[in-house]
PDB file of C-alpha atoms in Angstrom:
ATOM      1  CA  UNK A   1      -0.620  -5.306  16.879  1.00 98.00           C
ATOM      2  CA  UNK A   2      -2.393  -2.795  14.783  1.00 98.00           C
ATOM      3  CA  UNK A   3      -1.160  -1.871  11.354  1.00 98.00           C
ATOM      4  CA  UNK A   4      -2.926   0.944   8.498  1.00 98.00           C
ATOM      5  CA  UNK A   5      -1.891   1.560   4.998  1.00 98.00           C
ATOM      6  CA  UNK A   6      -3.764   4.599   3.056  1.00 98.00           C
ATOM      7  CA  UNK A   7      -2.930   6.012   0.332  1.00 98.00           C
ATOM      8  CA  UNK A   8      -3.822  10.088   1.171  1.00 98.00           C
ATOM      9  CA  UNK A   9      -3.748  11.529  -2.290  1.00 97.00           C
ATOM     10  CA  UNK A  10      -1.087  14.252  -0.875  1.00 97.00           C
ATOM     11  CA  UNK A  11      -0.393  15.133   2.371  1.00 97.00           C
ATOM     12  CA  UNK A  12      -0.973  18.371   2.974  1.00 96.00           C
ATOM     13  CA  UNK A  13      -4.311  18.206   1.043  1.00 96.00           C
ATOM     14  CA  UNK A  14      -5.806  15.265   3.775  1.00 97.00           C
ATOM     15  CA  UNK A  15      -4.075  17.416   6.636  1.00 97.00           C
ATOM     16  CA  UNK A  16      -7.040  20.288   5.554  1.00 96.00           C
ATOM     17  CA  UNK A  17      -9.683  17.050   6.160  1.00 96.00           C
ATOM     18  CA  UNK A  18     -10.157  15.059   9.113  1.00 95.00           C
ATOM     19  CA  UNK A  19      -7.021  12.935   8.614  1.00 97.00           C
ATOM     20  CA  UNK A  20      -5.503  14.163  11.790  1.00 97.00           C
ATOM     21  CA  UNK A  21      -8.789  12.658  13.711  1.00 97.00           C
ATOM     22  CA  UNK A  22      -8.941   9.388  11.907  1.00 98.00           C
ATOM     23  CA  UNK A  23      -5.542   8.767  12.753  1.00 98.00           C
ATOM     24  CA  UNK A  24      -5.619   8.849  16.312  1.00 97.00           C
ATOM     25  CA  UNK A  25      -8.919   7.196  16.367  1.00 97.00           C
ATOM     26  CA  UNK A  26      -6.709   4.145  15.416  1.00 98.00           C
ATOM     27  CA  UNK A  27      -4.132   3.812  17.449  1.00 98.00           C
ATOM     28  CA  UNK A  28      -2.124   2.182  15.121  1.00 98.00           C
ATOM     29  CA  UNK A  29       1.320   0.436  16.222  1.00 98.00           C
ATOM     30  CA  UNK A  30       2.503   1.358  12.278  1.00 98.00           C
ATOM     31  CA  UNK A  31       0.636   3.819  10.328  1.00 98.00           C
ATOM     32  CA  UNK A  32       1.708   3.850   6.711  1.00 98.00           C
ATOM     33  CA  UNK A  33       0.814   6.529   3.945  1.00 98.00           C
ATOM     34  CA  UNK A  34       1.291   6.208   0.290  1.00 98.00           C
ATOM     35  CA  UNK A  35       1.043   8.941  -2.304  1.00 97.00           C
ATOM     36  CA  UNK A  36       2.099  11.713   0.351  1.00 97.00           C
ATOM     37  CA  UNK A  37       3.092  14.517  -2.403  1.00 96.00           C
ATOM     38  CA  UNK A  38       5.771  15.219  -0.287  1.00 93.00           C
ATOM     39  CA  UNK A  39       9.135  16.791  -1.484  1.00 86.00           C
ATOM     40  CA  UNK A  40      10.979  18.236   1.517  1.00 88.00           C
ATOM     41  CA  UNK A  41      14.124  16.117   2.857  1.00 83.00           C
ATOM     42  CA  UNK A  42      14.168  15.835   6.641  1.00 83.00           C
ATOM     43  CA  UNK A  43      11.815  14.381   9.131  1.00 82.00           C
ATOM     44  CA  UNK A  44      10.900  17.550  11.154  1.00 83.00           C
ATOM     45  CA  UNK A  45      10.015  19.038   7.619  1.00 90.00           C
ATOM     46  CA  UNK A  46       7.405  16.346   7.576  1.00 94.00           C
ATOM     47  CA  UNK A  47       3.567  18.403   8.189  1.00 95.00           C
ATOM     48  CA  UNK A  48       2.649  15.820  10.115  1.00 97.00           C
ATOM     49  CA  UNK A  49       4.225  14.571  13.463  1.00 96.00           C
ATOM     50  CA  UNK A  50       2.234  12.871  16.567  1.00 96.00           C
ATOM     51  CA  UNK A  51       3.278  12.684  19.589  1.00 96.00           C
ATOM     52  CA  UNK A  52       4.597   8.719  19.957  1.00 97.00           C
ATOM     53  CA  UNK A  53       5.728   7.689  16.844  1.00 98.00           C
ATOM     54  CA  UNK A  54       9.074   7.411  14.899  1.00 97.00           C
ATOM     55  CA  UNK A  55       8.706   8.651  11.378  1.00 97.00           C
ATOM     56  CA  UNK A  56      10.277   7.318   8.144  1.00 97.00           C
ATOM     57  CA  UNK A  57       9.379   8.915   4.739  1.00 96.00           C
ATOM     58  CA  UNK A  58      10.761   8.908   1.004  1.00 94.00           C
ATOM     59  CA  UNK A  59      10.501  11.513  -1.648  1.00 89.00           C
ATOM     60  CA  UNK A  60      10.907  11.750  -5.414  1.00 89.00           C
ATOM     61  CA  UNK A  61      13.777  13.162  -6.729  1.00 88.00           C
ATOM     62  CA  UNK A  62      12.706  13.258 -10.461  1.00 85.00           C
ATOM     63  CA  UNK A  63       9.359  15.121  -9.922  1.00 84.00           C
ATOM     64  CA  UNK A  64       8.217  17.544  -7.117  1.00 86.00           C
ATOM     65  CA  UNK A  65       5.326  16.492  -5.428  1.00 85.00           C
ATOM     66  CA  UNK A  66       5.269  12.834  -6.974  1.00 90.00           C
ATOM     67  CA  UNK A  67       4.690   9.528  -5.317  1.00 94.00           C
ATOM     68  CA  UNK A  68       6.151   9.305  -1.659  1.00 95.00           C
ATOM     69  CA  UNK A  69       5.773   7.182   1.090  1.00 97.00           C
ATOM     70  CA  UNK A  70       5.825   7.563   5.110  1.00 97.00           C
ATOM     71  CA  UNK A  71       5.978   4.908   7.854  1.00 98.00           C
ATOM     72  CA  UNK A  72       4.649   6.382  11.675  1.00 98.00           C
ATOM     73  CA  UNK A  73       6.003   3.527  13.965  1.00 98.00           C
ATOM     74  CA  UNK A  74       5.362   3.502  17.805  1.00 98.00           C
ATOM     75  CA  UNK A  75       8.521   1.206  18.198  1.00 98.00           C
ATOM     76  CA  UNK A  76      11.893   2.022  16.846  1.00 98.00           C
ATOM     77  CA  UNK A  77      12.617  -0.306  14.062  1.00 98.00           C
ATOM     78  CA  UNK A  78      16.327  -2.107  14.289  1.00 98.00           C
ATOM     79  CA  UNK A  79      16.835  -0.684  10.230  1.00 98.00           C
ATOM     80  CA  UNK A  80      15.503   1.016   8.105  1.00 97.00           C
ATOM     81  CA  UNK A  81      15.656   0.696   4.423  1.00 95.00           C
ATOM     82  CA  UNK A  82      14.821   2.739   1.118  1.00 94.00           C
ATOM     83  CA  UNK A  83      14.009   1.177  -2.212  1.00 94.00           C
ATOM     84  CA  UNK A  84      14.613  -1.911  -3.068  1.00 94.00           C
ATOM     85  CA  UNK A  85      17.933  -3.763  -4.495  1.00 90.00           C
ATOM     86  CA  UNK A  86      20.460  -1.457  -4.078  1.00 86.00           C
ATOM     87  CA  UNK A  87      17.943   1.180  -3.407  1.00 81.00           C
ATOM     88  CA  UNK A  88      16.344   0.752  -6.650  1.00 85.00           C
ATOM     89  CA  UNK A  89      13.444   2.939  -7.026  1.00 86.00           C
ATOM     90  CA  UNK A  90      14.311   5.330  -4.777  1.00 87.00           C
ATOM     91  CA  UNK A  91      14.334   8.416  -7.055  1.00 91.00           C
ATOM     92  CA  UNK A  92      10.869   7.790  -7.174  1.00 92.00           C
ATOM     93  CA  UNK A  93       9.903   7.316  -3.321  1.00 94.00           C
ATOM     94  CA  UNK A  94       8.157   3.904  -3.264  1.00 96.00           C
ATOM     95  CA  UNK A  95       9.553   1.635  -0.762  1.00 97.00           C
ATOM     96  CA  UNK A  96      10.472   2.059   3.193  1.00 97.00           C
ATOM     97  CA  UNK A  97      11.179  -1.213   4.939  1.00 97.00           C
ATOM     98  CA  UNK A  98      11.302  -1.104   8.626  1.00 98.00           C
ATOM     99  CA  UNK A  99      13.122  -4.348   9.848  1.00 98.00           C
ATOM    100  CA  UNK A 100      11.978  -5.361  13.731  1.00 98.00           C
ATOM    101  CA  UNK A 101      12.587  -8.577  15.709  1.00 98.00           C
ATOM    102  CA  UNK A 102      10.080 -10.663  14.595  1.00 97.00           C
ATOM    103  CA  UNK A 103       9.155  -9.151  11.246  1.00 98.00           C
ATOM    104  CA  UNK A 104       9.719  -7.224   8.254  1.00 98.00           C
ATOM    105  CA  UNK A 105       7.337  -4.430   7.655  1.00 98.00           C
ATOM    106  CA  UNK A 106       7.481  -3.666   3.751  1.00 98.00           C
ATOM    107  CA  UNK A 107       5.663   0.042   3.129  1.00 98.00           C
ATOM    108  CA  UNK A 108       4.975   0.126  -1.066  1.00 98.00           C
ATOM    109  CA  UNK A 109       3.378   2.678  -3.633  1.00 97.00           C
ATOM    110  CA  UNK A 110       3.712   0.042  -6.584  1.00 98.00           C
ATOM    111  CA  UNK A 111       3.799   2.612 -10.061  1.00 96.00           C
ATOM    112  CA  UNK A 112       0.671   2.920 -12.200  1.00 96.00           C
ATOM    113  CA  UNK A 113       1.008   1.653 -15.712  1.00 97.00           C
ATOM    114  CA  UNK A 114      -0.205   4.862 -16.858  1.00 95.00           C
ATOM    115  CA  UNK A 115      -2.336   5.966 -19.600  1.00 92.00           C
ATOM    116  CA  UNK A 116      -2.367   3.809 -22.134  1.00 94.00           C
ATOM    117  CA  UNK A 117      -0.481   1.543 -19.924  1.00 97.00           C
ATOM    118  CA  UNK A 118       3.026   3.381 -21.108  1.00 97.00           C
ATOM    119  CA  UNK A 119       4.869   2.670 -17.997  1.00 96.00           C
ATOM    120  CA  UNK A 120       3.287  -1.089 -18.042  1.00 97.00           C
ATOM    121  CA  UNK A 121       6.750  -2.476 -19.136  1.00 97.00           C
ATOM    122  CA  UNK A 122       8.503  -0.318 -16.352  1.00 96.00           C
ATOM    123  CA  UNK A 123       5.901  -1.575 -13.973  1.00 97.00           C
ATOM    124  CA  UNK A 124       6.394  -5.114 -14.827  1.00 98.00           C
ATOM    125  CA  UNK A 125       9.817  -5.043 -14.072  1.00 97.00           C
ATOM    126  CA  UNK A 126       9.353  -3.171 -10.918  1.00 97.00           C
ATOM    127  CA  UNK A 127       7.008  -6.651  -9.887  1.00 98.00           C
ATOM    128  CA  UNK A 128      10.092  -8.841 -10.758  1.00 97.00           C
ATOM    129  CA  UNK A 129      12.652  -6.947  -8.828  1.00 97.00           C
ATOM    130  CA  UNK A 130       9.740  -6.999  -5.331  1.00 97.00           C
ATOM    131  CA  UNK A 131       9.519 -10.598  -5.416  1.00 98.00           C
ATOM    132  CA  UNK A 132      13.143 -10.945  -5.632  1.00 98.00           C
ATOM    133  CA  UNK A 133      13.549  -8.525  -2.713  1.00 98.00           C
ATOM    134  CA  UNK A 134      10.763  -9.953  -0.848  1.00 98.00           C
ATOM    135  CA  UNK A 135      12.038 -13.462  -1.363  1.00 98.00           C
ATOM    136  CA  UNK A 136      15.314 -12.496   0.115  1.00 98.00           C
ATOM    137  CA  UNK A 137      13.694 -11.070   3.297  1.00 98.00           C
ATOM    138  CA  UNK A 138      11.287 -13.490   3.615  1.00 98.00           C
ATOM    139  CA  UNK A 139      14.445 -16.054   4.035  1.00 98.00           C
ATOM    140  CA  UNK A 140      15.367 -14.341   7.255  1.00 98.00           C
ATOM    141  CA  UNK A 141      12.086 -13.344   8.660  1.00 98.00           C
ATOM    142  CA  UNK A 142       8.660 -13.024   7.873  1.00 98.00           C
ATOM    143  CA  UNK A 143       6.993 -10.232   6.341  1.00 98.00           C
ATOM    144  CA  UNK A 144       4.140  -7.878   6.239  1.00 98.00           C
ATOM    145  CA  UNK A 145       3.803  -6.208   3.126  1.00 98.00           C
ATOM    146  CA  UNK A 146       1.205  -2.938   2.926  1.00 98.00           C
ATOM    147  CA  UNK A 147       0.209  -0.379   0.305  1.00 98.00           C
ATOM    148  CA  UNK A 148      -1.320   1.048  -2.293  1.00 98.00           C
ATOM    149  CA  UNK A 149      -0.451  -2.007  -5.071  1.00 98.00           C
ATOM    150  CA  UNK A 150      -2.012  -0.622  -7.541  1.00 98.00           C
ATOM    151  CA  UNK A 151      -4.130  -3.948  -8.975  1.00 98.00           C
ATOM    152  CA  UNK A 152      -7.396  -5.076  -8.858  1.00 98.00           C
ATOM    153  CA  UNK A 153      -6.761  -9.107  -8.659  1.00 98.00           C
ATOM    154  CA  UNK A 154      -9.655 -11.145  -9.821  1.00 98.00           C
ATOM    155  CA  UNK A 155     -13.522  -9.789 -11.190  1.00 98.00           C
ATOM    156  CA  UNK A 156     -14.641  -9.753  -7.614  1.00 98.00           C
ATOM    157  CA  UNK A 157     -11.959  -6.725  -6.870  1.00 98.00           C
ATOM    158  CA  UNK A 158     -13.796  -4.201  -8.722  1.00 98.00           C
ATOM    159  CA  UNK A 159     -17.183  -2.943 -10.237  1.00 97.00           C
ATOM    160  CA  UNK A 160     -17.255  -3.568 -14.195  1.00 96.00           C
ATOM    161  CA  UNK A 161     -14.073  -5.863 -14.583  1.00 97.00           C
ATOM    162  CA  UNK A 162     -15.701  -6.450 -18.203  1.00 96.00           C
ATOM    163  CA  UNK A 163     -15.062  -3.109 -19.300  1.00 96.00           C
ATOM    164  CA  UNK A 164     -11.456  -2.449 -17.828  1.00 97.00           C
ATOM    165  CA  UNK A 165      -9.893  -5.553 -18.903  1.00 95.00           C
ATOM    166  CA  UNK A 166      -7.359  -2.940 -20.895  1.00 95.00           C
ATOM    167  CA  UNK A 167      -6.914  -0.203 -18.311  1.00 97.00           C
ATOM    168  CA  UNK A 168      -4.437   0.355 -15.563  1.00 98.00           C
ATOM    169  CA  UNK A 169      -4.484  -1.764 -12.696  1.00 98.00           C
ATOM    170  CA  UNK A 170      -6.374  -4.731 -13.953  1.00 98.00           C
ATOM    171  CA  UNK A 171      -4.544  -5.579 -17.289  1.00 98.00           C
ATOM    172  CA  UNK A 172      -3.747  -9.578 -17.347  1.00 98.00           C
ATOM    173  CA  UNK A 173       0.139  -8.906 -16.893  1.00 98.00           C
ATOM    174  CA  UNK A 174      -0.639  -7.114 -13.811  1.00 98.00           C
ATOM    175  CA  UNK A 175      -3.009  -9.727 -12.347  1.00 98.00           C
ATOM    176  CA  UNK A 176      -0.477 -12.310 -12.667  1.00 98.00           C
ATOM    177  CA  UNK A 177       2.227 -10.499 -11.380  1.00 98.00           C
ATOM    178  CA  UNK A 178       0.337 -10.084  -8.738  1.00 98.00           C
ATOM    179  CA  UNK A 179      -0.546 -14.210  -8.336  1.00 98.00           C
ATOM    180  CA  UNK A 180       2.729 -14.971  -9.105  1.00 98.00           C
ATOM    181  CA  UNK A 181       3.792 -12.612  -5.567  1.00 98.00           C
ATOM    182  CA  UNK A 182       1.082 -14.959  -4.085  1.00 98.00           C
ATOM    183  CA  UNK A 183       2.519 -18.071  -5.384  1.00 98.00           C
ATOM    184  CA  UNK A 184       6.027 -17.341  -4.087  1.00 98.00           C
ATOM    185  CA  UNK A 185       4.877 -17.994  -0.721  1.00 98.00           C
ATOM    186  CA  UNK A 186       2.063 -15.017   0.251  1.00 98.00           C
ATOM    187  CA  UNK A 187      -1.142 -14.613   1.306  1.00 98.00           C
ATOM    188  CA  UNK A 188      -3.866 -11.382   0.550  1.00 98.00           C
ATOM    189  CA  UNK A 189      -5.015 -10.930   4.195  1.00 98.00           C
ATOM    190  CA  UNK A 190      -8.319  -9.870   3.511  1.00 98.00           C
ATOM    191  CA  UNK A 191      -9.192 -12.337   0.270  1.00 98.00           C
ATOM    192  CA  UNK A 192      -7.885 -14.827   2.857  1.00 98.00           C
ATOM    193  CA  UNK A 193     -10.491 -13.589   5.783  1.00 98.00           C
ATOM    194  CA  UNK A 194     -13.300 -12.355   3.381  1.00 98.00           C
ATOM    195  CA  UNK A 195     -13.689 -15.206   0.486  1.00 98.00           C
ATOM    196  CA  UNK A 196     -16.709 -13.573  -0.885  1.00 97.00           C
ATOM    197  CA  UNK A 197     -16.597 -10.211   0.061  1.00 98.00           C
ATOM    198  CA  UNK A 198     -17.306  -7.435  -2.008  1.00 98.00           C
ATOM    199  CA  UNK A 199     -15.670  -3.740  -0.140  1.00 98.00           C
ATOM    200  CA  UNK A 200     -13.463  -1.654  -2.344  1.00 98.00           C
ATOM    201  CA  UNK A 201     -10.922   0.860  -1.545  1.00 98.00           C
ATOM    202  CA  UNK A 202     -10.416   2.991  -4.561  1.00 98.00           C
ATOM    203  CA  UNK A 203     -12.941   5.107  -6.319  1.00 98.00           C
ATOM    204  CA  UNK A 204     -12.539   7.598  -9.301  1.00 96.00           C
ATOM    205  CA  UNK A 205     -13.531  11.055  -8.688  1.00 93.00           C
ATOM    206  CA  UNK A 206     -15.282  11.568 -11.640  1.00 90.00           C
ATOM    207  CA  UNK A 207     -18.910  10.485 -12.328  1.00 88.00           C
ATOM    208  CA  UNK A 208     -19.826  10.200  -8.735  1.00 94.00           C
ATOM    209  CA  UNK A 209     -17.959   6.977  -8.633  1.00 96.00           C
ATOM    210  CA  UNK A 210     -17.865   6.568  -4.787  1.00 97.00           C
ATOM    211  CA  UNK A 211     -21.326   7.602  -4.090  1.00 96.00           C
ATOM    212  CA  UNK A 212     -22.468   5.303  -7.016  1.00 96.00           C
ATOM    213  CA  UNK A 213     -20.223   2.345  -5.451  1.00 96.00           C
ATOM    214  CA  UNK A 214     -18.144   1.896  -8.623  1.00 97.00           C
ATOM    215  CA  UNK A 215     -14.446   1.232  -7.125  1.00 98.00           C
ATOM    216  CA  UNK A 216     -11.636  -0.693  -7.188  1.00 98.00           C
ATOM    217  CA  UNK A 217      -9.918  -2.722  -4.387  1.00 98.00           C
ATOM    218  CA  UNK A 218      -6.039  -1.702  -4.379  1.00 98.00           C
ATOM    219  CA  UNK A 219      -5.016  -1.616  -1.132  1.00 98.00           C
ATOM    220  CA  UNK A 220      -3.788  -4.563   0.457  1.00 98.00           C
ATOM    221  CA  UNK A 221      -2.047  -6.137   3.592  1.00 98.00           C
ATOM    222  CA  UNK A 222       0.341  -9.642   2.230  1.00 98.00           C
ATOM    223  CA  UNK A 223       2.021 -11.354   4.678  1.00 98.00           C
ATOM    224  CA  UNK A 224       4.471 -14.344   4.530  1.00 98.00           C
ATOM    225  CA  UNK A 225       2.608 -17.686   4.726  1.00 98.00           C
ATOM    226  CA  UNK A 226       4.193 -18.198   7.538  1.00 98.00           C
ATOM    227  CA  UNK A 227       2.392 -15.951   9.863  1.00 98.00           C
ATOM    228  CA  UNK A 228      -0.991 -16.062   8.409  1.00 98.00           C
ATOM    229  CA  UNK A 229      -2.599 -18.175  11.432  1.00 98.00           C
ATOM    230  CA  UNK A 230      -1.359 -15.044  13.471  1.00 98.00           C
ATOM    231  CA  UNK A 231      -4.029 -12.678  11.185  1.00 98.00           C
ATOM    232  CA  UNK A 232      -6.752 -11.762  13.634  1.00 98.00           C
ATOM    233  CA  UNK A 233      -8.836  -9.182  11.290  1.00 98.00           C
ATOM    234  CA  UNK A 234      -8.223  -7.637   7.935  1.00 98.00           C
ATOM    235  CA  UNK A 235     -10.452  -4.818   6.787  1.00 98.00           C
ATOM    236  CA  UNK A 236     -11.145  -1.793   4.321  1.00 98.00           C
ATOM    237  CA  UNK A 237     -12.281   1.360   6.321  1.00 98.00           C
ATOM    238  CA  UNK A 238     -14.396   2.660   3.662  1.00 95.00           C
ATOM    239  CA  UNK A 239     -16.461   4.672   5.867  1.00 96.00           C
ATOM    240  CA  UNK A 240     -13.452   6.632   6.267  1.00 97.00           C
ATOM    241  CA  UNK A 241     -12.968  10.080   3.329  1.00 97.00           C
ATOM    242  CA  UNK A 242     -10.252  12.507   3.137  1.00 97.00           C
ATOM    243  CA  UNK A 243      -9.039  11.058  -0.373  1.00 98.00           C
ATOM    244  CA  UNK A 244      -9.692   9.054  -3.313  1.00 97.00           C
ATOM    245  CA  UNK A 245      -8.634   5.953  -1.633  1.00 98.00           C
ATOM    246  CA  UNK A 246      -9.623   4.746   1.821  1.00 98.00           C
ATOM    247  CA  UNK A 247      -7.375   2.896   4.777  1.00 98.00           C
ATOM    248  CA  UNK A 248      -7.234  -0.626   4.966  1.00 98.00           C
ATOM    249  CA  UNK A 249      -6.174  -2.342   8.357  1.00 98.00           C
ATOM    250  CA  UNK A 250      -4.493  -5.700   9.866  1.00 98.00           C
ATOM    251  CA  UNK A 251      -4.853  -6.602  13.054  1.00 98.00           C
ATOM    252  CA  UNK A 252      -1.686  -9.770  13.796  1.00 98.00           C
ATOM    253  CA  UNK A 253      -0.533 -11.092  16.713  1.00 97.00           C
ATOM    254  CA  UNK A 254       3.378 -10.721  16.714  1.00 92.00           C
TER     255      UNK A 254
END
């Protein structure tokens, strides 16, 4: 089973690229997007729609043409849920879980801290409530989590970690939030598969950064312990443009 999480930088915006051609040259079983920019209720309202797929997607409700998430899905899922606890988070369009028989598949735009880092306390509460939700999933069935996280883990993650130990996405609170996920039973795919690897996914769009190299990796596949001898591949498409951020992919046998 083929799985691809990319965060598109707006919909409509990667629909004008090759996005259309780069999707089908997957073939993905689930094709997830994060950051869609998409405020229209309604799946036929959605710009995109192959032939094949069931589609699931969020939007904000506190700011047009904010966050968003979609889920393309060749096989019907037996539920589907928004948010998180009690649909927490929903207002702001960053969680779809598709429930199928052997799996939970766990879409998520986690929130930037921010400039400044003035949503870091909001963020850090958002990690709390995920592991909580994830826990009580992961209790009934495994899961594959996928998205944009929005953290660079360790030094290895990203270009000059000396320099950004204070910005967004690689503060210390957000690195252990992110091990402490781990250490409640998860595995990063790809850190798991690639050791020593050095492949980001994220690159600024100022100062040349991804023509320089200079990026971040924050796109990730996590799966429940429990299935990680079923991992055949996990890799970061980075020969793939269209948006600031390229696709990552997991290839599991389920």
């Amino acid at each position: 089973m083929k799985i691809v999480s990319f965060n598109v930088n707006g919909i409509r915006a990667i629909l004008k690229k090759d996005f259309a051609r780069d999707f089908l040259s997957f073939n993905a079983d689930i094709f997830s997007l994060n950051e869609t920019k998409f405020s229209e209720e309604g799946t036929l309202s959605f710009p995109f729609l192959p032939s094949g797929y069931h589609l699931y997607h969020t939007i904000s409700t506190i700011k047009k043409g904010y966050s968003g998430v979609a889920v393309f899905t060749k096989k019907e899922p037996i539920s589907v849920h928004y948010g998180l606890h009690d649909n927490k988070y929903d207002d702001e369009g960053r969680v779809i879980t598709l429930e199928f028989e052997n799996f939970y598949y766990v879409a998520c735009y986690v929130p930037n801290s921010g400039e400044e880092l003035k949503r870091l306390d909001f963020r850090m509460q958002f990690e709390k409530d995920l592991v909580s939700y994830l826990n009580e999933l992961n209790e009934k069935k495994p899961i594959i989590y996928a998205g944009d996280l929005n953290v660079a883990h360790n030094e290895i993650d990203l270009k000059n970690p000396k320099t950004n130990t204070h910005s967004a996405g690689f503060t210390i609170e957000e690195r252990n939030a992110f091990t402490n996920l781990l250490n409640n039973g998860y595995v990063d795919t790809f850190r798991y598969l690639h050791p020593e690897e050095v492949k980001y996914s994220w690159w600024s769009y100022r100062f040349k950064a991804r023509e320089k190299g200079i990026g971040w990796r924050i796109d990730y596949f996590v799966v429940s312990k429990s299935i990680i001898d079923k991992v055949k591949s996990s890799e970061i498409h980075n020969e793939i443009f269209g948006s600031d951020h390229c696709p990552v992919s997991l290839d599991i046998d389920l």
